[in-house]
Every structure is written in C-alpha cells, then in structure tokens.
PDB file of C-alpha atoms in Angstrom:
ATOM      1  CA  MET T   1     -15.618   2.264 -42.355  1.00 54.00           C
ATOM      2  CA  LYS T   2     -18.167   1.220 -39.695  1.00 54.00           C
ATOM      3  CA  LYS T   3     -15.607  -1.125 -38.166  1.00 53.00           C
ATOM      4  CA  ILE T   4     -13.027   1.665 -37.931  1.00 51.00           C
ATOM      5  CA  LEU T   5     -15.581   4.001 -36.317  1.00 41.00           C
ATOM      6  CA  SER T   6     -16.562   1.277 -33.831  1.00 42.00           C
ATOM      7  CA  ILE T   7     -12.931   0.663 -32.861  1.00 44.00           C
ATOM      8  CA  ALA T   8     -12.306   4.406 -32.516  1.00 40.00           C
ATOM      9  CA  LEU T   9     -15.393   4.730 -30.286  1.00 39.00           C
ATOM     10  CA  VAL T  10     -14.248   1.863 -28.035  1.00 41.00           C
ATOM     11  CA  ILE T  11     -10.776   3.415 -27.695  1.00 43.00           C
ATOM     12  CA  LEU T  12     -12.270   6.833 -26.955  1.00 42.00           C
ATOM     13  CA  LEU T  13     -14.650   5.464 -24.308  1.00 42.00           C
ATOM     14  CA  SER T  14     -11.934   3.407 -22.628  1.00 42.00           C
ATOM     15  CA  ALA T  15      -9.792   6.544 -22.358  1.00 44.00           C
ATOM     16  CA  CYS T  16     -12.627   8.265 -20.451  1.00 52.00           C
ATOM     17  CA  GLY T  17     -12.479   5.907 -17.476  1.00 53.00           C
ATOM     18  CA  SER T  18     -12.301   7.324 -13.995  1.00 68.00           C
ATOM     19  CA  ALA T  19      -9.640   6.799 -11.359  1.00 83.00           C
ATOM     20  CA  SER T  20      -9.960   3.678  -9.228  1.00 91.00           C
ATOM     21  CA  LEU T  21      -9.325   3.492  -5.497  1.00 91.00           C
ATOM     22  CA  GLU T  22      -8.243  -0.144  -5.914  1.00 94.00           C
ATOM     23  CA  GLU T  23      -5.226   1.033  -7.931  1.00 94.00           C
ATOM     24  CA  HIS T  24      -3.820   2.475  -4.678  1.00 94.00           C
ATOM     25  CA  THR T  25      -4.265  -0.603  -2.457  1.00 94.00           C
ATOM     26  CA  ASN T  26      -0.552  -1.367  -2.051  1.00 92.00           C
ATOM     27  CA  THR T  27       0.775   2.190  -2.055  1.00 96.00           C
ATOM     28  CA  THR T  28       2.621   3.564   0.951  1.00 96.00           C
ATOM     29  CA  PRO T  29       2.605   5.293   3.318  1.00 97.00           C
ATOM     30  CA  GLU T  30      -0.860   4.225   4.406  1.00 97.00           C
ATOM     31  CA  LEU T  31      -3.306   7.105   4.881  1.00 97.00           C
ATOM     32  CA  LYS T  32      -5.212   7.066   8.168  1.00 95.00           C
ATOM     33  CA  LEU T  33      -7.167  10.289   8.552  1.00 96.00           C
ATOM     34  CA  GLU T  34      -6.964  10.146  12.344  1.00 95.00           C
ATOM     35  CA  GLN T  35      -3.158  10.086  12.147  1.00 96.00           C
ATOM     36  CA  PHE T  36      -2.551  12.720   9.480  1.00 98.00           C
ATOM     37  CA  PHE T  37      -5.329  15.093  10.540  1.00 98.00           C
ATOM     38  CA  ASP T  38      -4.202  15.508  14.125  1.00 97.00           C
ATOM     39  CA  GLY T  39      -2.874  18.797  15.485  1.00 98.00           C
ATOM     40  CA  LYS T  40      -2.042  21.945  13.531  1.00 98.00           C
ATOM     41  CA  LEU T  41      -1.827  21.893   9.740  1.00 98.00           C
ATOM     42  CA  LYS T  42      -1.388  24.469   6.987  1.00 98.00           C
ATOM     43  CA  ALA T  43      -2.781  24.250   3.450  1.00 98.00           C
ATOM     44  CA  TYR T  44      -2.177  26.169   0.230  1.00 98.00           C
ATOM     45  CA  GLY T  45      -4.535  25.888  -2.703  1.00 98.00           C
ATOM     46  CA  ILE T  46      -5.841  27.137  -6.003  1.00 98.00           C
ATOM     47  CA  VAL T  47      -9.262  27.071  -7.644  1.00 98.00           C
ATOM     48  CA  LEU T  48      -9.327  26.433 -11.395  1.00 98.00           C
ATOM     49  CA  ASP T  49     -12.190  26.923 -13.843  1.00 97.00           C
ATOM     50  CA  ARG T  50     -13.311  24.071 -16.093  1.00 96.00           C
ATOM     51  CA  SER T  51     -10.631  24.999 -18.661  1.00 97.00           C
ATOM     52  CA  GLY T  52      -7.825  24.869 -16.100  1.00 97.00           C
ATOM     53  CA  ASN T  53      -7.406  28.636 -15.701  1.00 98.00           C
ATOM     54  CA  MET T  54      -6.625  29.747 -12.158  1.00 98.00           C
ATOM     55  CA  LEU T  55      -9.462  31.734 -10.580  1.00 96.00           C
ATOM     56  CA  ARG T  56      -8.251  32.124  -6.995  1.00 97.00           C
ATOM     57  CA  ARG T  57      -5.496  31.290  -4.526  1.00 98.00           C
ATOM     58  CA  PHE T  58      -6.018  30.575  -0.859  1.00 98.00           C
ATOM     59  CA  ASP T  59      -4.364  29.552   2.413  1.00 98.00           C
ATOM     60  CA  VAL T  60      -5.981  27.480   5.150  1.00 98.00           C
ATOM     61  CA  ASP T  61      -5.092  27.118   8.817  1.00 98.00           C
ATOM     62  CA  LEU T  62      -6.359  23.823  10.244  1.00 98.00           C
ATOM     63  CA  ILE T  63      -6.637  22.339  13.711  1.00 98.00           C
ATOM     64  CA  ALA T  64      -7.666  18.685  13.898  1.00 98.00           C
ATOM     65  CA  SER T  65      -8.338  16.324  16.781  1.00 98.00           C
ATOM     66  CA  TRP T  66      -9.794  12.872  17.404  1.00 98.00           C
ATOM     67  CA  GLN T  67     -11.545  11.243  20.352  1.00 97.00           C
ATOM     68  CA  GLY T  68     -11.798   7.526  19.594  1.00 96.00           C
ATOM     69  CA  ASN T  69     -13.484   7.151  16.203  1.00 97.00           C
ATOM     70  CA  LYS T  70     -14.819  10.761  16.121  1.00 98.00           C
ATOM     71  CA  GLY T  71     -12.770  13.581  14.649  1.00 98.00           C
ATOM     72  CA  GLU T  72     -13.072  17.293  14.078  1.00 98.00           C
ATOM     73  CA  ILE T  73     -11.188  19.461  11.599  1.00 98.00           C
ATOM     74  CA  LYS T  74     -11.535  23.235  11.887  1.00 98.00           C
ATOM     75  CA  GLU T  75     -10.522  25.118   8.731  1.00 98.00           C
ATOM     76  CA  TRP T  76      -9.974  28.886   8.400  1.00 98.00           C
ATOM     77  CA  PHE T  77      -9.727  29.960   4.731  1.00 98.00           C
ATOM     78  CA  GLU T  78      -8.198  33.210   3.482  1.00 98.00           C
ATOM     79  CA  PHE T  79      -8.523  33.892  -0.252  1.00 98.00           C
ATOM     80  CA  ASP T  80      -6.280  36.183  -2.301  1.00 98.00           C
ATOM     81  CA  ASP T  81      -9.205  38.605  -2.828  1.00 96.00           C
ATOM     82  CA  GLY T  82      -9.581  39.056   0.953  1.00 97.00           C
ATOM     83  CA  GLU T  83     -12.560  36.738   1.439  1.00 95.00           C
ATOM     84  CA  ARG T  84     -12.448  34.680   4.622  1.00 97.00           C
ATOM     85  CA  SER T  85     -14.512  31.652   5.551  1.00 96.00           C
ATOM     86  CA  THR T  86     -14.586  28.856   8.094  1.00 97.00           C
ATOM     87  CA  ARG T  87     -15.573  25.203   7.808  1.00 98.00           C
ATOM     88  CA  VAL T  88     -15.785  22.656  10.619  1.00 98.00           C
ATOM     89  CA  TRP T  89     -15.752  18.998   9.601  1.00 98.00           C
ATOM     90  CA  ARG T  90     -17.182  16.398  11.979  1.00 98.00           C
ATOM     91  CA  LEU T  91     -15.684  13.057  10.945  1.00 98.00           C
ATOM     92  CA  GLU T  92     -16.285   9.487  11.976  1.00 98.00           C
ATOM     93  CA  ARG T  93     -14.145   6.422  11.314  1.00 97.00           C
ATOM     94  CA  LEU T  94     -16.668   3.744  10.322  1.00 97.00           C
ATOM     95  CA  GLY T  95     -14.176   0.872  10.215  1.00 89.00           C
ATOM     96  CA  ASP T  96     -12.592  -1.035   7.320  1.00 88.00           C
ATOM     97  CA  ASN T  97     -10.870   2.168   6.094  1.00 94.00           C
ATOM     98  CA  ARG T  98     -14.234   3.927   5.685  1.00 97.00           C
ATOM     99  CA  TYR T  99     -15.064   7.406   6.949  1.00 98.00           C
ATOM    100  CA  SER T 100     -18.017   9.785   6.987  1.00 98.00           C
ATOM    101  CA  GLY T 101     -17.995  13.544   7.330  1.00 98.00           C
ATOM    102  CA  GLU T 102     -20.384  16.433   7.766  1.00 98.00           C
ATOM    103  CA  ALA T 103     -19.908  20.207   7.646  1.00 98.00           C
ATOM    104  CA  GLY T 104     -22.196  23.223   7.474  1.00 97.00           C
ATOM    105  CA  ASP T 105     -21.892  23.658   3.701  1.00 97.00           C
ATOM    106  CA  VAL T 106     -21.873  19.930   2.892  1.00 97.00           C
ATOM    107  CA  ILE T 107     -25.279  18.725   1.743  1.00 98.00           C
ATOM    108  CA  GLY T 108     -25.992  15.444   3.494  1.00 97.00           C
ATOM    109  CA  THR T 109     -23.046  13.287   4.507  1.00 97.00           C
ATOM    110  CA  ALA T 110     -19.730  12.729   2.750  1.00 97.00           C
ATOM    111  CA  TYR T 111     -18.614   9.091   2.641  1.00 97.00           C
ATOM    112  CA  GLY T 112     -15.064   8.084   1.870  1.00 97.00           C
ATOM    113  CA  GLU T 113     -12.672   5.189   1.862  1.00 98.00           C
ATOM    114  CA  THR T 114      -8.904   4.863   2.010  1.00 98.00           C
ATOM    115  CA  ARG T 115      -6.711   2.356   0.214  1.00 97.00           C
ATOM    116  CA  GLY T 116      -2.986   2.544   0.703  1.00 98.00           C
ATOM    117  CA  SER T 117      -1.935   6.181   0.542  1.00 98.00           C
ATOM    118  CA  ALA T 118      -5.167   7.430  -1.101  1.00 98.00           C
ATOM    119  CA  LEU T 119      -8.591   8.568   0.065  1.00 98.00           C
ATOM    120  CA  TYR T 120     -11.581   9.064  -2.206  1.00 98.00           C
ATOM    121  CA  TRP T 121     -14.879  10.576  -1.271  1.00 96.00           C
ATOM    122  CA  LYS T 122     -17.720  12.170  -3.143  1.00 95.00           C
ATOM    123  CA  TYR T 123     -20.214  14.652  -1.748  1.00 97.00           C
ATOM    124  CA  ASP T 124     -22.382  17.648  -2.569  1.00 98.00           C
ATOM    125  CA  LEU T 125     -21.366  21.124  -1.462  1.00 97.00           C
ATOM    126  CA  SER T 126     -23.215  24.426  -1.373  1.00 97.00           C
ATOM    127  CA  ILE T 127     -21.056  27.255  -2.782  1.00 93.00           C
ATOM    128  CA  GLU T 128     -21.695  30.933  -3.329  1.00 89.00           C
ATOM    129  CA  VAL T 129     -20.599  32.577  -6.578  1.00 84.00           C
ATOM    130  CA  ASP T 130     -21.348  36.238  -7.291  1.00 87.00           C
ATOM    131  CA  GLY T 131     -24.102  36.318  -4.668  1.00 90.00           C
ATOM    132  CA  GLU T 132     -25.844  33.163  -5.929  1.00 93.00           C
ATOM    133  CA  THR T 133     -25.780  29.776  -4.176  1.00 95.00           C
ATOM    134  CA  TYR T 134     -25.131  26.623  -6.183  1.00 94.00           C
ATOM    135  CA  GLN T 135     -24.951  22.944  -5.331  1.00 97.00           C
ATOM    136  CA  VAL T 136     -21.970  21.154  -6.864  1.00 97.00           C
ATOM    137  CA  THR T 137     -20.717  17.590  -6.568  1.00 98.00           C
ATOM    138  CA  LEU T 138     -17.132  17.096  -5.430  1.00 97.00           C
ATOM    139  CA  ASP T 139     -14.991  14.121  -6.476  1.00 96.00           C
ATOM    140  CA  ASP T 140     -12.335  14.460  -3.815  1.00 97.00           C
ATOM    141  CA  TRP T 141      -8.988  12.595  -3.899  1.00 98.00           C
ATOM    142  CA  MET T 142      -6.279  12.843  -1.239  1.00 98.00           C
ATOM    143  CA  PHE T 143      -2.809  11.346  -1.618  1.00 98.00           C
ATOM    144  CA  LEU T 144      -0.446  11.019   1.336  1.00 98.00           C
ATOM    145  CA  ILE T 145       3.110  11.825   0.282  1.00 98.00           C
ATOM    146  CA  ASP T 146       4.768  11.172   3.656  1.00 98.00           C
ATOM    147  CA  ASP T 147       3.840  11.558   7.335  1.00 96.00           C
ATOM    148  CA  LYS T 148       3.907  15.391   7.012  1.00 98.00           C
ATOM    149  CA  ARG T 149       2.524  16.131   3.510  1.00 98.00           C
ATOM    150  CA  LEU T 150      -0.650  15.397   1.530  1.00 98.00           C
ATOM    151  CA  PHE T 151      -1.976  16.473  -1.879  1.00 98.00           C
ATOM    152  CA  ASN T 152      -5.690  16.951  -2.515  1.00 98.00           C
ATOM    153  CA  LYS T 153      -7.274  17.128  -5.985  1.00 98.00           C
ATOM    154  CA  THR T 154     -10.984  17.803  -6.284  1.00 98.00           C
ATOM    155  CA  ASP T 155     -13.123  17.932  -9.411  1.00 98.00           C
ATOM    156  CA  MET T 156     -16.310  19.993  -9.125  1.00 97.00           C
ATOM    157  CA  THR T 157     -19.246  18.988 -11.327  1.00 97.00           C
ATOM    158  CA  LYS T 158     -22.783  20.227 -11.904  1.00 96.00           C
ATOM    159  CA  PHE T 159     -25.230  17.909 -13.717  1.00 96.00           C
ATOM    160  CA  GLY T 160     -22.236  15.642 -14.458  1.00 94.00           C
ATOM    161  CA  ILE T 161     -20.294  18.409 -16.242  1.00 96.00           C
ATOM    162  CA  LYS T 162     -16.956  19.573 -14.838  1.00 97.00           C
ATOM    163  CA  VAL T 163     -17.223  23.197 -13.710  1.00 96.00           C
ATOM    164  CA  GLY T 164     -13.957  23.552 -11.821  1.00 97.00           C
ATOM    165  CA  GLU T 165     -11.153  22.000  -9.852  1.00 98.00           C
ATOM    166  CA  VAL T 166      -9.401  22.599  -6.539  1.00 98.00           C
ATOM    167  CA  ILE T 167      -5.788  21.612  -5.927  1.00 98.00           C
ATOM    168  CA  LEU T 168      -4.546  21.727  -2.369  1.00 98.00           C
ATOM    169  CA  TYR T 169      -1.278  20.976  -0.581  1.00 98.00           C
ATOM    170  CA  ILE T 170      -1.558  20.250   3.153  1.00 98.00           C
ATOM    171  CA  GLU T 171       1.332  19.946   5.601  1.00 98.00           C
ATOM    172  CA  LYS T 172       1.607  19.258   9.319  1.00 98.00           C
ATOM    173  CA  ILE T 173       3.223  22.067  11.291  1.00 96.00           C
TER     174      ILE T 173
END
C-alpha cells in the first residue's frame, strides 16, 4: 500500500510542473519585442477568477515605439463596466533575448526572456479591487502567432496561490 501511495504521489507531483521557456526554443516565428511592439496595436482580453469564471472584459489601444534598445508601450484600457485606466511600460532590451520593464503599477522591475515564439516574465503588480490595493505576482506568457498576432496568458498569484488569470489577444493595426 505504501508503495502504491508513493507512486501516486510521484505521478501527482510530476503533473504539477510548470511551463518551461526552453520548450519553445525552436518555435517560429521568433518573438522580438521591438519588432512586434512597434506602432499601433489593439488588444482584447478577459479577466478570470481562480475557478475560471469570467469577471470582466476589456479592450486596449496601444502605441509602441523603440529608440535603440529602449522601448515604450502606452496602453489605454477600457473595461466592460466603464472603468478606464492607462499604463505606460518603459522597456529595455538587455541582450541575449532578455528584456526588463517598468510601469507605474509594477512593483520593482519586470524581467523577461524570449525563446523562439515565446516570452516569459514574472513580476509583482499593484491592483485595486473594491477600493482596496493588493500586490499580486504575475506569471506572464506571450506567444507570437504570426507577425501581426500574439496571445498573452497571465496567471495571478498571491502567497503562491492562484487568484485569477488574464487572457489577452493583441494584433497590429
């Protein structure tokens, strides 16, 4: 019985592994933030609770530009409940497919890396919910579909527990 429980535990733990950026090394097209995030873009997204129920929908207008290894992405959000917000990302290409980013609601600096058609970065974000401010950690994955379209999937956690998810579709216009 102990042997069966041990095997079941090993199988269960191996199923709980996280995604790996290395798995995307040879995928195409290759994601270069300074190429995709350049000019006008439009995004459509949803926010899900930890159970996968949709909480909100939103649209985002983006304008992105780069000067050498420094980039800026301006985002104007409009939520289905009428809320509007703005975020301005200041990005830097660090070399070797590595990037850093800062924004007003990002706590500290976001660091990310691309491999093939994927980008992964993890950072802390300050969010307001029902008049209270919370700090959540974002596990942020972007996947380039082609030179005009990108999918973004972000898990939000607090104290290591998933509290929500954001799914976003971005296209160049």
